[in-house]
């Protein structure tokens, strides 16, 4: 039940690279942004260890440290950063309404959605135990740390196929664990996988346990779901590529989404189908999903919001 009311010019939901970059730009444009961080301040990057591919950090940085830098930069320009999550929204009329923590209603002239996506995991306790210590859900982010080593990847969609071929360029051997007797990935991607000599596809196979020495991954126990036979593979890295879920449940029925729940934006912009509501980062991008692309689209969202407000002030009709 919502009780308090507050009005803001620019409300940012989510605190990953997209949200913080939107905040930096919106604050510098004097939109006095208010950000709600969500339940995981800093977003997906707080789950990773080293980040080596974000420009500007020549010697690398840990994910949590990088997000701390983003936060400080957003705060430096006056972003009002608050811990809390958006529990429901009403975009049916202006100003937009966003309920925070089921308690407080914020009305906003513009809303920037940067709620991100969540990697799907197998749900094994050992997967959580070694997350960041050999277990990863992002080959592009973490593959480099397994240069010359043996790794396994689970999944059979386009992401898994793409990540397996990416890993094959870096690693000695890549075991690809496919739970059925066929791929879900497109024919072209499957062709690439099957023609990469150091990828070994193991069909009808599920992961039973990730094995480790208490510090790092040392192997994976797999089971053939046809015969029940178990075997161990010696690997230093274990990649999970079984899909992502965009964090868009609260926007259902309010904003246009694709079949898998990613928010739709007007190509080349961050405009959603509702005026004054903008989407940036992984919540609207199932394809690139990189910190730097998310940050770029956060910048775009703030510029789109600023231009929308300026056009409204001068009574120019904005079509989204
Ligand atoms: P998908 O949902 O397409 O595939 C997920 C894969 O993971 C499936 O093969 C599924 O198996 C497997 N899986 C799910 N749960 C488990 C589990 N518990 N154990 C083992 N395997 C499991 O996700 P993607 O991330 O691959 O792709 C998402 C979308 O993005 C797709 O539309 C894809 O085409 C697109 N994409 C396109 C790319 C490109 O064009 N270059 C690159 C990357 C993604 P099963 O098949 O048995 O269900």
Short mmCIF file of C-alpha atoms and ligand atoms in Angstrom, two decimals:
data_model
loop_
_atom_site.label_atom_id
_atom_site.label_comp_id
_atom_site.label_asym_id
_atom_site.label_seq_id
_atom_site.Cartn_x
_atom_site.Cartn_y
_atom_site.Cartn_z
CA UNK A 1 0.00 0.00 0.00
CA UNK A 2 1.51 3.30 -1.09
CA UNK A 3 1.48 6.19 1.40
CA UNK A 4 4.00 8.97 0.75
CA UNK A 5 4.20 11.02 -2.44
CA UNK A 6 7.19 12.73 -3.98
CA UNK A 7 7.67 14.26 -7.42
CA UNK A 8 10.95 14.12 -9.36
CA UNK A 9 12.05 15.18 -12.83
CA UNK A 10 14.06 12.10 -13.58
CA UNK A 11 13.76 8.75 -11.84
CA UNK A 12 16.34 6.09 -12.58
CA UNK A 13 15.52 2.50 -11.68
CA UNK A 14 18.55 0.24 -11.35
CA UNK A 15 22.21 0.80 -10.52
CA UNK A 16 24.35 -1.10 -13.02
CA UNK A 17 26.58 0.60 -15.59
CA UNK A 18 23.51 1.81 -17.51
CA UNK A 19 21.80 3.34 -14.48
CA UNK A 20 24.89 5.05 -13.11
CA UNK A 21 25.89 6.44 -16.50
CA UNK A 22 22.37 7.74 -17.01
CA UNK A 23 22.67 9.33 -13.56
CA UNK A 24 26.00 11.03 -14.37
CA UNK A 25 24.57 12.55 -17.54
CA UNK A 26 21.19 13.44 -16.04
CA UNK A 27 22.79 15.07 -13.00
CA UNK A 28 25.16 17.10 -15.16
CA UNK A 29 22.16 18.24 -17.20
CA UNK A 30 20.55 19.42 -13.95
CA UNK A 31 17.66 16.96 -14.11
CA UNK A 32 18.24 16.26 -10.39
CA UNK A 33 17.98 12.51 -10.85
CA UNK A 34 16.83 10.23 -8.10
CA UNK A 35 18.06 6.65 -8.41
CA UNK A 36 16.69 3.56 -6.74
CA UNK A 37 19.42 0.95 -6.70
CA UNK A 38 17.34 -2.21 -6.58
CA UNK A 39 18.19 -5.10 -4.29
CA UNK A 40 21.68 -5.56 -5.76
CA UNK A 41 23.36 -2.14 -5.83
CA UNK A 42 25.88 -2.14 -8.67
CA UNK A 43 24.06 -4.90 -10.55
CA UNK A 44 25.52 -7.98 -12.23
CA UNK A 45 29.10 -6.67 -12.13
CA UNK A 46 29.17 -6.97 -8.37
CA UNK A 47 29.07 -10.74 -8.96
CA UNK A 48 32.22 -10.81 -11.07
CA UNK A 49 35.85 -10.65 -10.04
CA UNK A 50 38.21 -8.96 -12.51
CA UNK A 51 36.95 -6.64 -15.24
CA UNK A 52 39.63 -6.26 -17.90
CA UNK A 53 37.60 -5.04 -20.84
CA UNK A 54 36.17 -1.74 -19.61
CA UNK A 55 38.11 1.11 -21.23
CA UNK A 56 39.90 3.40 -18.83
CA UNK A 57 41.19 0.72 -16.47
CA UNK A 58 44.52 -0.26 -18.06
CA UNK A 59 45.43 -2.71 -15.30
CA UNK A 60 41.90 -4.04 -14.78
CA UNK A 61 39.62 -3.62 -11.79
CA UNK A 62 37.26 -5.79 -9.81
CA UNK A 63 33.56 -5.55 -10.66
CA UNK A 64 32.55 -4.28 -7.18
CA UNK A 65 35.33 -1.62 -7.22
CA UNK A 66 34.32 -0.45 -10.67
CA UNK A 67 30.70 -0.07 -9.64
CA UNK A 68 31.84 1.86 -6.57
CA UNK A 69 33.66 4.25 -8.93
CA UNK A 70 30.50 4.59 -11.02
CA UNK A 71 28.49 5.35 -7.88
CA UNK A 72 30.95 7.98 -6.64
CA UNK A 73 30.95 9.68 -10.03
CA UNK A 74 27.15 9.76 -10.12
CA UNK A 75 27.08 11.17 -6.58
CA UNK A 76 29.71 13.79 -7.36
CA UNK A 77 27.24 15.50 -9.68
CA UNK A 78 24.43 15.31 -7.18
CA UNK A 79 22.50 12.14 -7.98
CA UNK A 80 20.26 11.23 -5.07
CA UNK A 81 21.02 7.51 -4.73
CA UNK A 82 18.67 5.51 -2.57
CA UNK A 83 18.50 1.84 -1.66
CA UNK A 84 15.13 0.38 -2.59
CA UNK A 85 13.35 -1.42 -5.36
CA UNK A 86 10.53 -0.44 -7.67
CA UNK A 87 7.67 -2.74 -6.73
CA UNK A 88 5.09 -1.54 -9.28
CA UNK A 89 4.61 1.13 -11.91
CA UNK A 90 1.73 2.96 -13.53
CA UNK A 91 2.67 4.50 -16.86
CA UNK A 92 -0.94 4.95 -18.02
CA UNK A 93 -0.96 8.73 -17.51
CA UNK A 94 1.42 11.59 -16.84
CA UNK A 95 3.22 12.04 -14.55
CA UNK A 96 4.41 8.44 -14.34
CA UNK A 97 4.00 6.66 -11.05
CA UNK A 98 6.49 4.28 -9.53
CA UNK A 99 5.93 2.60 -6.18
CA UNK A 100 9.06 1.95 -4.14
CA UNK A 101 9.27 -0.96 -1.70
CA UNK A 102 5.44 -1.27 -1.84
CA UNK A 103 5.27 1.85 0.34
CA UNK A 104 6.24 5.09 -1.29
CA UNK A 105 4.90 6.49 -4.57
CA UNK A 106 7.17 8.66 -6.69
CA UNK A 107 5.73 10.63 -9.57
CA UNK A 108 8.21 11.37 -12.31
CA UNK A 109 8.34 13.42 -15.51
CA UNK A 110 10.81 10.93 -16.94
CA UNK A 111 11.71 7.39 -15.95
CA UNK A 112 14.90 5.65 -17.03
CA UNK A 113 14.69 1.89 -16.66
CA UNK A 114 18.04 0.17 -16.14
CA UNK A 115 16.96 -2.90 -14.22
CA UNK A 116 19.23 -5.21 -16.20
CA UNK A 117 18.98 -8.92 -16.69
CA UNK A 118 19.85 -11.83 -14.49
CA UNK A 119 21.89 -14.76 -15.70
CA UNK A 120 20.16 -18.07 -15.21
CA UNK A 121 22.07 -20.57 -13.11
CA UNK A 122 21.80 -24.31 -12.70
CA UNK A 123 21.05 -23.90 -9.01
CA UNK A 124 23.71 -26.26 -7.67
CA UNK A 125 25.24 -25.31 -4.29
CA UNK A 126 28.75 -25.90 -5.69
CA UNK A 127 27.98 -23.45 -8.50
CA UNK A 128 27.33 -20.70 -5.95
CA UNK A 129 30.34 -21.70 -3.87
CA UNK A 130 32.76 -21.33 -6.81
CA UNK A 131 31.08 -18.37 -8.51
CA UNK A 132 33.95 -16.02 -9.32
CA UNK A 133 36.49 -18.76 -8.53
CA UNK A 134 36.18 -20.72 -11.76
CA UNK A 135 32.42 -20.50 -12.26
CA UNK A 136 31.19 -17.72 -14.54
CA UNK A 137 28.15 -16.78 -16.59
CA UNK A 138 30.12 -14.60 -19.01
CA UNK A 139 32.82 -16.03 -21.28
CA UNK A 140 33.66 -12.65 -22.79
CA UNK A 141 34.24 -11.24 -19.29
CA UNK A 142 36.12 -14.13 -17.74
CA UNK A 143 37.42 -16.39 -20.53
CA UNK A 144 40.77 -14.65 -20.52
CA UNK A 145 41.54 -15.98 -17.04
CA UNK A 146 41.49 -19.54 -18.42
CA UNK A 147 43.95 -19.01 -21.23
CA UNK A 148 45.61 -22.30 -22.17
CA UNK A 149 43.45 -24.26 -19.70
CA UNK A 150 40.56 -26.72 -20.02
CA UNK A 151 37.02 -25.46 -19.41
CA UNK A 152 33.44 -26.67 -19.69
CA UNK A 153 30.40 -24.74 -20.79
CA UNK A 154 26.79 -25.74 -20.25
CA UNK A 155 24.00 -24.73 -22.65
CA UNK A 156 23.06 -25.32 -26.26
CA UNK A 157 21.57 -22.04 -27.42
CA UNK A 158 23.19 -19.30 -29.48
CA UNK A 159 24.86 -17.78 -26.42
CA UNK A 160 26.47 -21.07 -25.42
CA UNK A 161 27.56 -21.74 -29.01
CA UNK A 162 29.02 -18.26 -29.37
CA UNK A 163 30.75 -18.41 -25.99
CA UNK A 164 32.12 -21.90 -26.67
CA UNK A 165 33.78 -20.72 -29.88
CA UNK A 166 35.06 -17.62 -28.07
CA UNK A 167 36.55 -19.81 -25.32
CA UNK A 168 38.02 -22.20 -27.88
CA UNK A 169 40.26 -19.40 -29.13
CA UNK A 170 41.71 -18.93 -25.64
CA UNK A 171 41.53 -22.30 -23.99
CA UNK A 172 43.20 -25.61 -24.70
CA UNK A 173 39.97 -27.60 -24.62
CA UNK A 174 36.29 -26.73 -24.26
CA UNK A 175 33.76 -29.36 -23.20
CA UNK A 176 30.27 -28.33 -24.23
CA UNK A 177 27.57 -29.96 -22.14
CA UNK A 178 24.26 -30.29 -24.01
CA UNK A 179 21.34 -31.72 -22.09
CA UNK A 180 19.43 -33.04 -25.12
CA UNK A 181 20.69 -34.88 -28.20
CA UNK A 182 20.55 -31.65 -30.21
CA UNK A 183 21.29 -27.94 -30.04
CA UNK A 184 18.81 -25.12 -29.74
CA UNK A 185 21.26 -22.73 -31.43
CA UNK A 186 20.94 -21.69 -35.06
CA UNK A 187 22.41 -23.97 -37.74
CA UNK A 188 25.21 -21.54 -38.53
CA UNK A 189 26.32 -21.40 -34.90
CA UNK A 190 26.14 -25.18 -34.53
CA UNK A 191 28.23 -25.53 -37.67
CA UNK A 192 30.88 -23.28 -36.16
CA UNK A 193 30.94 -25.27 -32.93
CA UNK A 194 31.17 -28.62 -34.65
CA UNK A 195 33.98 -27.36 -36.84
CA UNK A 196 36.10 -26.08 -33.99
CA UNK A 197 38.61 -28.85 -33.27
CA UNK A 198 39.14 -28.13 -29.57
CA UNK A 199 35.42 -28.12 -28.67
CA UNK A 200 34.07 -31.49 -27.62
CA UNK A 201 30.28 -31.59 -27.52
CA UNK A 202 28.87 -34.05 -25.00
CA UNK A 203 25.16 -34.69 -25.62
CA UNK A 204 22.47 -35.96 -23.25
CA UNK A 205 24.57 -34.71 -20.40
CA UNK A 206 23.73 -32.76 -17.27
CA UNK A 207 25.90 -31.26 -14.58
CA UNK A 208 25.72 -33.03 -11.26
CA UNK A 209 28.34 -31.15 -9.30
CA UNK A 210 31.13 -28.65 -9.77
CA UNK A 211 34.24 -30.02 -8.16
CA UNK A 212 36.84 -27.91 -6.41
CA UNK A 213 39.66 -27.81 -3.91
CA UNK A 214 37.89 -25.39 -1.59
CA UNK A 215 39.35 -22.38 -3.41
CA UNK A 216 39.01 -22.98 -7.15
CA UNK A 217 37.23 -25.21 -9.61
CA UNK A 218 39.13 -28.39 -10.46
CA UNK A 219 36.50 -30.32 -12.39
CA UNK A 220 32.88 -31.10 -13.07
CA UNK A 221 30.87 -34.26 -12.43
CA UNK A 222 28.43 -34.97 -15.24
CA UNK A 223 25.72 -37.53 -15.70
CA UNK A 224 24.42 -39.03 -18.93
CA UNK A 225 20.65 -38.62 -18.66
CA UNK A 226 20.05 -41.65 -20.91
CA UNK A 227 22.24 -44.19 -19.16
CA UNK A 228 22.70 -42.61 -15.71
CA UNK A 229 26.47 -43.03 -16.06
CA UNK A 230 28.52 -40.47 -14.16
CA UNK A 231 31.96 -39.20 -15.07
CA UNK A 232 34.33 -36.42 -14.04
CA UNK A 233 35.96 -33.93 -16.38
CA UNK A 234 39.10 -32.09 -15.27
CA UNK A 235 38.49 -28.39 -15.92
CA UNK A 236 39.64 -25.13 -14.35
CA UNK A 237 36.70 -23.09 -15.58
CA UNK A 238 32.97 -23.77 -15.71
CA UNK A 239 30.76 -21.47 -17.78
CA UNK A 240 27.00 -21.35 -17.52
CA UNK A 241 25.26 -20.15 -20.68
CA UNK A 242 21.68 -21.25 -20.27
CA UNK A 243 20.07 -17.87 -20.89
CA UNK A 244 19.28 -14.61 -19.14
CA UNK A 245 16.07 -13.27 -17.71
CA UNK A 246 15.45 -9.55 -18.16
CA UNK A 247 14.19 -7.92 -14.98
CA UNK A 248 10.95 -6.65 -16.43
CA UNK A 249 8.18 -8.38 -14.47
CA UNK A 250 6.85 -5.09 -13.07
CA UNK A 251 6.56 -3.58 -16.56
CA UNK A 252 4.31 -6.32 -17.96
CA UNK A 253 1.21 -4.79 -19.49
CA UNK A 254 2.77 -1.31 -19.27
CA UNK A 255 5.59 -1.42 -21.82
CA UNK A 256 6.12 -3.29 -25.08
CA UNK A 257 8.43 -6.29 -24.73
CA UNK A 258 9.62 -9.06 -27.00
CA UNK A 259 8.66 -12.71 -26.48
CA UNK A 260 11.39 -13.23 -23.90
CA UNK A 261 10.56 -10.13 -21.87
CA UNK A 262 13.23 -7.69 -23.11
CA UNK A 263 11.89 -4.13 -23.36
CA UNK A 264 11.45 -2.86 -26.89
CA UNK A 265 13.01 0.47 -27.78
CA UNK A 266 12.81 2.54 -30.92
CA UNK A 267 15.92 1.48 -32.88
CA UNK A 268 18.86 3.81 -32.36
CA UNK A 269 17.32 5.32 -29.23
CA UNK A 270 16.20 4.41 -25.72
CA UNK A 271 12.57 5.45 -26.28
CA UNK A 272 9.98 2.89 -25.18
CA UNK A 273 6.40 2.91 -26.45
CA UNK A 274 5.42 5.21 -23.56
CA UNK A 275 6.41 8.86 -23.71
CA UNK A 276 8.87 9.91 -21.04
CA UNK A 277 9.93 6.31 -20.29
CA UNK A 278 13.35 5.24 -21.50
CA UNK A 279 15.14 1.89 -21.30
CA UNK A 280 18.88 1.34 -21.21
CA UNK A 281 21.31 -1.49 -20.62
CA UNK A 282 20.68 -5.22 -20.58
CA UNK A 283 16.98 -4.80 -19.88
CA UNK A 284 16.60 -3.89 -23.56
CA UNK A 285 19.64 -5.69 -24.99
CA UNK A 286 19.79 -9.47 -25.24
CA UNK A 287 22.57 -9.28 -27.78
CA UNK A 288 25.66 -7.33 -26.63
CA UNK A 289 25.20 -7.41 -22.85
CA UNK A 290 28.50 -5.72 -22.02
CA UNK A 291 29.17 -3.16 -19.29
CA UNK A 292 30.46 -0.69 -21.83
CA UNK A 293 27.45 -1.03 -24.14
CA UNK A 294 25.13 -0.74 -21.15
CA UNK A 295 26.96 2.41 -20.05
CA UNK A 296 26.65 3.82 -23.57
CA UNK A 297 22.93 3.26 -23.65
CA UNK A 298 22.61 4.80 -20.16
CA UNK A 299 24.16 7.95 -21.59
CA UNK A 300 21.68 7.80 -24.48
CA UNK A 301 18.74 7.45 -22.06
CA UNK A 302 19.75 10.55 -20.10
CA UNK A 303 20.16 12.54 -23.33
CA UNK A 304 16.80 11.26 -24.58
CA UNK A 305 15.18 12.22 -21.26
CA UNK A 306 16.76 15.66 -21.30
CA UNK A 307 15.64 16.32 -24.87
CA UNK A 308 12.16 15.05 -24.11
CA UNK A 309 11.84 17.46 -21.18
CA UNK A 310 13.26 20.35 -23.19
CA UNK A 311 10.82 19.66 -26.04
CA UNK A 312 7.91 19.53 -23.57
CA UNK A 313 8.97 22.78 -22.01
CA UNK A 314 8.89 24.41 -25.43
CA UNK A 315 5.62 22.62 -26.17
CA UNK A 316 7.02 20.56 -29.03
CA UNK A 317 5.17 17.32 -29.61
CA UNK A 318 7.45 14.34 -28.97
CA UNK A 319 6.41 11.09 -30.57
CA UNK A 320 7.79 7.91 -29.02
P1 LIG B 1 18.28 -19.84 -25.07
O1 LIG B 1 17.09 -19.81 -24.19
O2 LIG B 1 18.10 -19.75 -26.54
O3 LIG B 1 19.06 -21.24 -24.82
C1 LIG B 1 19.29 -21.71 -23.53
C2 LIG B 1 20.00 -23.04 -23.66
O4 LIG B 1 20.34 -23.48 -22.36
C3 LIG B 1 19.12 -24.13 -24.29
O5 LIG B 1 19.89 -24.91 -25.17
C4 LIG B 1 18.68 -24.96 -23.08
O6 LIG B 1 18.54 -26.33 -23.35
C5 LIG B 1 19.87 -24.80 -22.16
N1 LIG B 1 19.47 -24.96 -20.77
C6 LIG B 1 18.51 -24.28 -20.09
N2 LIG B 1 18.46 -24.70 -18.81
C7 LIG B 1 19.41 -25.68 -18.71
C8 LIG B 1 19.83 -26.50 -17.65
N3 LIG B 1 19.29 -26.40 -16.44
N4 LIG B 1 20.82 -27.40 -17.89
C9 LIG B 1 21.39 -27.50 -19.10
N5 LIG B 1 21.03 -26.74 -20.16
C10 LIG B 1 20.05 -25.85 -19.94
O7 LIG B 1 19.28 -18.73 -24.48
P2 LIG B 1 20.48 -17.98 -25.20
O8 LIG B 1 21.08 -17.10 -24.15
O9 LIG B 1 21.38 -18.94 -25.86
O10 LIG B 1 19.83 -17.06 -26.30
C11 LIG B 1 18.83 -16.09 -25.95
C12 LIG B 1 18.34 -15.40 -27.23
O11 LIG B 1 19.38 -14.57 -27.74
C13 LIG B 1 18.00 -16.39 -28.34
O12 LIG B 1 16.90 -15.90 -29.05
C14 LIG B 1 19.23 -16.40 -29.20
O13 LIG B 1 18.96 -16.77 -30.53
C15 LIG B 1 19.69 -14.95 -29.08
N6 LIG B 1 21.14 -14.84 -29.30
C16 LIG B 1 21.58 -14.60 -30.57
C17 LIG B 1 22.92 -14.53 -30.84
C18 LIG B 1 23.36 -14.29 -32.21
O14 LIG B 1 22.52 -14.16 -33.09
N7 LIG B 1 24.66 -14.22 -32.47
C19 LIG B 1 23.95 -14.69 -29.77
C20 LIG B 1 23.37 -14.96 -28.49
C21 LIG B 1 22.03 -15.04 -28.28
P3 LIG B 1 17.31 -26.89 -24.25
O15 LIG B 1 17.69 -26.56 -25.66
O16 LIG B 1 17.36 -28.35 -23.94
O17 LIG B 1 16.08 -26.20 -23.75
#
